[in-house]
CSV table of C-alpha atoms (C1' of nucleotides) in Angstrom, one decimal:
chain,number,residue,atom,x,y,z
A,1,UNK,CA,57.7,127.6,44.2
A,2,UNK,CA,57.8,127.4,40.8
A,3,UNK,CA,54.5,126.8,38.8
A,4,UNK,CA,54.1,123.7,36.2
A,5,UNK,CA,50.9,123.8,34.3
A,6,UNK,CA,48.8,120.3,35.1
A,7,UNK,CA,46.4,119.2,32.0
A,8,UNK,CA,43.4,117.0,32.3
A,9,UNK,CA,42.6,115.0,29.3
A,10,UNK,CA,39.8,113.6,27.4
A,11,UNK,CA,40.6,110.3,28.0
A,12,UNK,CA,41.4,110.8,31.8
A,13,UNK,CA,44.8,111.1,31.9
A,14,UNK,CA,46.4,114.1,32.9
A,15,UNK,CA,50.1,116.0,31.2
A,16,UNK,CA,52.6,118.1,33.3
A,17,UNK,CA,54.6,120.9,31.3
A,18,UNK,CA,57.8,120.6,32.1
A,19,UNK,CA,58.9,123.7,30.1
A,20,UNK,CA,57.3,125.6,32.0
A,21,UNK,CA,59.1,124.4,35.2
A,22,UNK,CA,62.1,125.7,32.3
A,23,UNK,CA,60.9,128.6,31.7
A,24,UNK,CA,57.6,129.2,33.6
A,25,UNK,CA,57.4,133.0,31.9
A,26,UNK,CA,57.6,132.0,28.9
A,27,UNK,CA,56.7,129.2,26.6
A,28,UNK,CA,54.3,126.5,27.3
A,29,UNK,CA,51.3,125.0,26.0
A,30,UNK,CA,47.9,126.1,26.5
A,31,UNK,CA,45.1,123.5,25.5
A,32,UNK,CA,42.0,123.4,25.0
A,33,UNK,CA,39.7,121.7,28.1
A,34,UNK,CA,41.1,122.5,32.0
A,35,UNK,CA,44.9,123.4,32.7
A,36,UNK,CA,45.6,123.6,36.5
A,37,UNK,CA,48.9,125.2,37.8
A,38,UNK,CA,50.3,123.2,40.7
A,39,UNK,CA,53.4,124.6,42.8
A,40,UNK,CA,57.0,122.6,42.3
A,41,UNK,CA,59.9,123.5,44.2
A,42,UNK,CA,62.5,123.6,42.2
A,43,UNK,CA,65.4,121.3,42.4
A,44,UNK,CA,63.3,118.0,43.5
A,45,UNK,CA,62.6,115.3,41.1
A,46,UNK,CA,59.2,115.7,39.1
A,47,UNK,CA,58.2,112.7,38.3
A,48,UNK,CA,58.3,112.3,42.3
A,49,UNK,CA,56.8,115.7,42.6
A,50,UNK,CA,53.8,114.7,39.5
A,51,UNK,CA,53.4,111.3,40.8
A,52,UNK,CA,52.3,112.1,44.6
A,53,UNK,CA,50.4,115.4,43.5
A,54,UNK,CA,47.2,116.2,46.2
A,55,UNK,CA,44.8,118.2,45.7
A,56,UNK,CA,45.8,120.8,47.8
A,57,UNK,CA,48.8,120.9,45.5
A,58,UNK,CA,46.9,122.4,42.9
A,59,UNK,CA,46.8,126.5,42.7
A,60,UNK,CA,43.0,128.0,43.4
A,61,UNK,CA,43.1,128.6,39.5
A,62,UNK,CA,42.4,127.0,36.2
A,63,UNK,CA,42.0,128.5,33.1
A,64,UNK,CA,41.1,127.4,29.3
A,65,UNK,CA,41.4,128.2,26.2
A,66,UNK,CA,38.5,128.6,23.7
A,67,UNK,CA,40.4,128.7,20.3
A,68,UNK,CA,44.0,128.0,20.9
A,69,UNK,CA,46.0,129.4,17.5
A,70,UNK,CA,49.7,128.1,18.1
A,71,UNK,CA,53.1,128.1,16.0
A,72,UNK,CA,55.8,125.2,16.6
A,73,UNK,CA,58.7,126.4,17.2
A,74,UNK,CA,62.6,124.3,17.1
A,75,UNK,CA,62.4,125.3,13.0
A,76,UNK,CA,58.9,124.0,12.5
A,77,UNK,CA,58.6,120.6,13.9
A,78,UNK,CA,55.8,119.7,15.3
A,79,UNK,CA,56.9,118.7,18.7
A,80,UNK,CA,53.9,118.5,20.9
A,81,UNK,CA,55.5,119.6,24.1
A,82,UNK,CA,56.7,122.9,22.6
A,83,UNK,CA,53.9,125.2,21.4
A,84,UNK,CA,54.3,128.4,21.7
A,85,UNK,CA,51.1,130.8,21.9
A,86,UNK,CA,51.1,133.4,19.5
A,87,UNK,CA,49.0,136.0,21.6
A,88,UNK,CA,51.1,137.6,24.0
A,89,UNK,CA,48.4,137.5,26.1
A,90,UNK,CA,48.5,134.0,26.5
A,91,UNK,CA,52.2,133.9,27.5
A,92,UNK,CA,51.9,135.3,30.7
A,93,UNK,CA,50.4,133.0,33.1
A,94,UNK,CA,49.2,134.7,35.5
A,95,UNK,CA,45.3,134.3,36.2
A,96,UNK,CA,43.4,137.8,34.9
A,97,UNK,CA,40.0,138.7,35.2
A,98,UNK,CA,39.0,140.3,32.5
A,99,UNK,CA,40.4,137.8,29.8
A,100,UNK,CA,40.5,138.5,26.1
A,101,UNK,CA,38.2,136.5,24.1
A,102,UNK,CA,39.6,133.0,23.4
A,103,UNK,CA,40.6,132.8,27.4
A,104,UNK,CA,39.0,132.4,30.2
A,105,UNK,CA,39.6,132.2,34.0
A,106,UNK,CA,38.0,129.0,35.4
A,107,UNK,CA,37.6,129.3,39.2
A,108,UNK,CA,35.0,130.5,41.2
A,109,UNK,CA,35.1,134.3,39.7
A,110,UNK,CA,31.8,134.5,37.8
A,111,UNK,CA,32.1,137.4,35.7
A,112,UNK,CA,33.1,135.0,32.7
A,113,UNK,CA,29.6,132.7,32.3
A,114,UNK,CA,26.0,133.6,33.4
A,115,UNK,CA,25.3,133.6,37.3
A,116,UNK,CA,22.5,130.6,36.7
A,117,UNK,CA,24.7,128.5,34.7
A,118,UNK,CA,27.8,129.0,36.9
A,119,UNK,CA,26.6,128.1,40.3
A,120,UNK,CA,25.7,124.2,38.9
A,121,UNK,CA,29.0,124.6,37.6
A,122,UNK,CA,30.9,125.8,40.3
A,123,UNK,CA,29.4,123.4,42.4
A,124,UNK,CA,30.7,120.8,40.2
A,125,UNK,CA,33.8,121.7,39.9
A,126,UNK,CA,33.8,122.2,44.0
A,127,UNK,CA,32.6,118.9,43.8
A,128,UNK,CA,34.9,116.6,42.0
A,129,UNK,CA,38.8,116.1,43.1
A,130,UNK,CA,40.1,115.3,39.7
A,131,UNK,CA,38.0,117.0,36.8
A,132,UNK,CA,38.2,115.1,33.3
A,133,UNK,CA,38.1,116.9,30.2
A,134,UNK,CA,35.1,115.2,28.3
A,135,UNK,CA,33.9,115.5,24.5
A,136,UNK,CA,30.1,116.0,24.9
A,137,UNK,CA,27.4,114.8,23.0
A,138,UNK,CA,27.6,111.5,21.0
A,139,UNK,CA,30.3,110.3,21.3
A,140,UNK,CA,32.7,108.3,18.3
A,141,UNK,CA,33.6,105.0,19.2
A,142,UNK,CA,34.0,103.7,22.5
A,143,UNK,CA,31.1,104.5,24.8
A,144,UNK,CA,31.9,107.0,27.3
A,145,UNK,CA,29.5,107.5,30.9
A,146,UNK,CA,29.5,110.5,32.1
A,147,UNK,CA,30.3,111.5,35.7
A,148,UNK,CA,27.3,110.8,37.7
A,149,UNK,CA,28.9,113.8,40.1
A,150,UNK,CA,27.9,116.3,37.2
A,151,UNK,CA,24.7,117.8,37.8
A,152,UNK,CA,21.9,118.7,35.3
A,153,UNK,CA,22.8,121.6,33.1
A,154,UNK,CA,20.4,124.1,31.5
A,155,UNK,CA,18.2,123.6,28.3
A,156,UNK,CA,19.3,125.4,25.2
A,157,UNK,CA,16.1,128.1,25.4
A,158,UNK,CA,17.3,129.0,29.0
A,159,UNK,CA,21.0,129.3,28.2
A,160,UNK,CA,20.0,131.7,25.1
A,161,UNK,CA,17.3,133.7,27.5
A,162,UNK,CA,19.9,134.3,30.0
A,163,UNK,CA,22.0,135.5,28.0
A,164,UNK,CA,19.6,138.1,26.4
A,165,UNK,CA,19.0,138.7,29.9
A,166,UNK,CA,22.5,139.8,30.9
A,167,UNK,CA,24.5,142.9,29.6
A,168,UNK,CA,27.6,140.8,29.4
A,169,UNK,CA,26.3,139.0,26.2
A,170,UNK,CA,23.1,141.2,25.0
A,171,UNK,CA,23.6,143.1,22.4
A,172,UNK,CA,27.3,142.0,22.1
A,173,UNK,CA,27.1,138.3,21.5
A,174,UNK,CA,23.1,138.1,21.0
A,175,UNK,CA,20.0,140.7,21.0
A,176,UNK,CA,16.9,141.4,21.2
A,177,UNK,CA,15.3,142.3,17.6
A,178,UNK,CA,11.7,142.9,19.0
A,179,UNK,CA,11.6,142.4,22.5
A,180,UNK,CA,7.9,142.4,23.1
A,181,UNK,CA,7.3,139.3,20.4
A,182,UNK,CA,10.8,137.5,22.3
A,183,UNK,CA,12.0,137.6,18.4
A,184,UNK,CA,16.0,137.9,18.6
A,185,UNK,CA,18.8,137.9,16.6
A,186,UNK,CA,22.4,136.0,17.4
A,187,UNK,CA,24.8,138.9,16.4
A,188,UNK,CA,28.1,136.3,17.0
A,189,UNK,CA,26.2,132.8,16.1
A,190,UNK,CA,29.7,131.0,16.0
A,191,UNK,CA,30.9,132.5,19.7
A,192,UNK,CA,27.2,131.7,21.7
A,193,UNK,CA,27.6,128.5,20.1
A,194,UNK,CA,31.4,128.1,21.7
A,195,UNK,CA,30.0,129.6,24.8
A,196,UNK,CA,27.5,127.3,25.2
A,197,UNK,CA,30.1,124.2,24.5
A,198,UNK,CA,31.8,126.0,26.9
A,199,UNK,CA,29.3,126.0,29.2
A,200,UNK,CA,28.8,122.0,28.1
A,201,UNK,CA,32.5,121.5,27.9
A,202,UNK,CA,32.5,120.7,24.3
A,203,UNK,CA,35.4,122.3,22.6
A,204,UNK,CA,33.6,121.1,19.4
A,205,UNK,CA,29.8,123.0,19.6
A,206,UNK,CA,29.5,125.4,16.5
A,207,UNK,CA,26.8,126.9,15.3
A,208,UNK,CA,25.8,124.7,12.8
A,209,UNK,CA,24.9,121.9,15.6
A,210,UNK,CA,24.2,124.6,18.1
A,211,UNK,CA,21.3,125.8,15.7
A,212,UNK,CA,20.1,122.3,15.1
A,213,UNK,CA,19.6,121.5,18.9
A,214,UNK,CA,17.4,125.1,18.9
A,215,UNK,CA,15.2,124.1,15.8
A,216,UNK,CA,14.2,120.9,17.7
A,217,UNK,CA,12.4,123.8,19.8
A,218,UNK,CA,9.8,124.3,16.9
A,219,UNK,CA,8.5,121.1,17.7
A,220,UNK,CA,7.3,121.9,21.8
A,221,UNK,CA,6.5,125.6,20.7
A,222,UNK,CA,9.3,127.1,22.9
A,223,UNK,CA,10.9,128.6,19.9
A,224,UNK,CA,9.2,129.9,16.3
A,225,UNK,CA,11.3,130.2,13.3
A,226,UNK,CA,11.4,133.5,12.1
A,227,UNK,CA,10.7,133.2,7.7
A,228,UNK,CA,12.9,135.3,6.2
A,229,UNK,CA,15.5,136.4,8.4
A,230,UNK,CA,18.9,134.8,9.3
A,231,UNK,CA,20.1,134.4,12.4
A,232,UNK,CA,16.9,135.5,14.1
A,233,UNK,CA,14.4,133.1,16.3
A,234,UNK,CA,11.3,133.8,18.1
A,235,UNK,CA,10.5,132.6,21.8
A,236,UNK,CA,7.3,130.6,21.5
A,237,UNK,CA,4.4,129.9,23.9
A,238,UNK,CA,6.3,127.6,26.2
A,239,UNK,CA,9.3,129.6,27.0
A,240,UNK,CA,9.0,131.6,29.7
A,241,UNK,CA,11.0,134.2,31.9
A,242,UNK,CA,12.1,136.0,29.1
A,243,UNK,CA,9.9,139.0,29.5
A,244,UNK,CA,11.1,140.3,32.6
A,245,UNK,CA,10.5,144.0,33.9
A,246,UNK,CA,13.7,145.0,33.1
A,247,UNK,CA,14.9,143.2,30.5
A,248,UNK,CA,17.8,145.5,30.8
A,249,UNK,CA,19.0,143.5,32.6
A,250,UNK,CA,18.3,140.7,34.5
A,251,UNK,CA,21.8,140.7,36.0
A,252,UNK,CA,23.9,143.0,36.6
A,253,UNK,CA,27.4,142.4,37.3
B,1,DG,C1',15.2,98.4,33.7
B,2,DT,C1',13.1,101.1,30.8
B,3,DC,C1',11.7,105.6,28.9
B,4,DA,C1',11.5,109.6,27.1
B,5,DA,C1',13.6,114.1,26.9
B,6,DG,C1',17.1,117.0,25.5
B,7,DT,C1',20.8,116.6,22.9
B,8,DT,C1',24.9,116.1,19.7
B,9,DT,C1',27.0,114.4,15.9
B,10,DC,C1',26.4,113.4,11.0
B,11,DC,C1',24.2,114.0,6.9
B,12,DT,C1',21.7,115.9,2.6
B,13,DG,C1',19.7,119.4,0.3
B,14,DA,C1',17.5,124.1,-0.2
B,15,DT,C1',18.5,128.8,0.2
B,16,DT,C1',20.4,134.1,1.3
C,1,DT,C1',31.1,130.1,-2.4
C,2,DA,C1',30.7,130.0,2.1
C,3,DA,C1',27.3,130.7,5.3
C,4,DT,C1',23.0,129.0,6.9
C,5,DC,C1',18.5,126.9,7.3
C,6,DA,C1',16.0,122.7,7.4
C,7,DG,C1',15.1,118.4,9.0
C,8,DG,C1',15.9,113.4,8.8
C,9,DA,C1',18.9,109.3,11.4
C,10,DA,C1',21.6,107.6,15.3
C,11,DA,C1',24.0,107.6,19.9
C,12,DC,C1',24.1,109.2,23.8
C,13,DT,C1',23.6,111.4,29.2
C,14,DT,C1',20.2,112.0,32.5
C,15,DG,C1',16.0,112.1,35.1
C,16,DA,C1',11.5,110.1,35.8
DNA sequence: GTCAAGTTTCCTGATT
DNA sequence: TAATCAGGAAACTTGA
């Protein structure tokens, strides 16, 4: 059995990468979003295989890349099906559980996302037979309806709070400036934004948009601005759950 | 069906 | 000059 990669596109269509079948251990495309592996028996007609796929044909492991950096092969020709990852890590399609920063598993393993977030995420992916890569937020152009199967997601301030209570992300991505006052600082602001985007399945998320959403909390008192300090915010009176007896940490991986 | 809440996207302008 | 901050406006989804 050989493996082929199955990619779910934003518009609901699917791509299968035949070059993986031809050269399963060397070059194949890694795309932002959900990438599945399917088992494929060499010698069978690929069209027939891919048009009759069942859920059980998919491998249990999927992964997605947060940031893609490809270099074209074939003397610089931009052939969409023949991009080669610049990362040696990405050229091995064996799922790993300690992925590099730009690569993470999308499976039931919980090492890459917060448990509170993952619980929702996991149930969603268990429940859905086919997962469509969606552009989150305000869609441009044609109207796009979100699936009814998609559960309610946590809010940004809860996401931030959970990061601060998680030794996996605090103090690497975000840290306390003053725990008693609820003041915190983004250490790697864009990575936090990307993490939020990953959670919301929105690869276009960045710190600019992330911080705009945070500023809306000033009105409601969930967050308060900290004057004169960049990347520093403070939990307001409406924020709950951040002040625990064990700030280091609520979650112990 | 309507509405409010919570974003996401895009924007301009100010500040560091 | 780039990154960040501030906030208006519009569009969108979700849940009540």
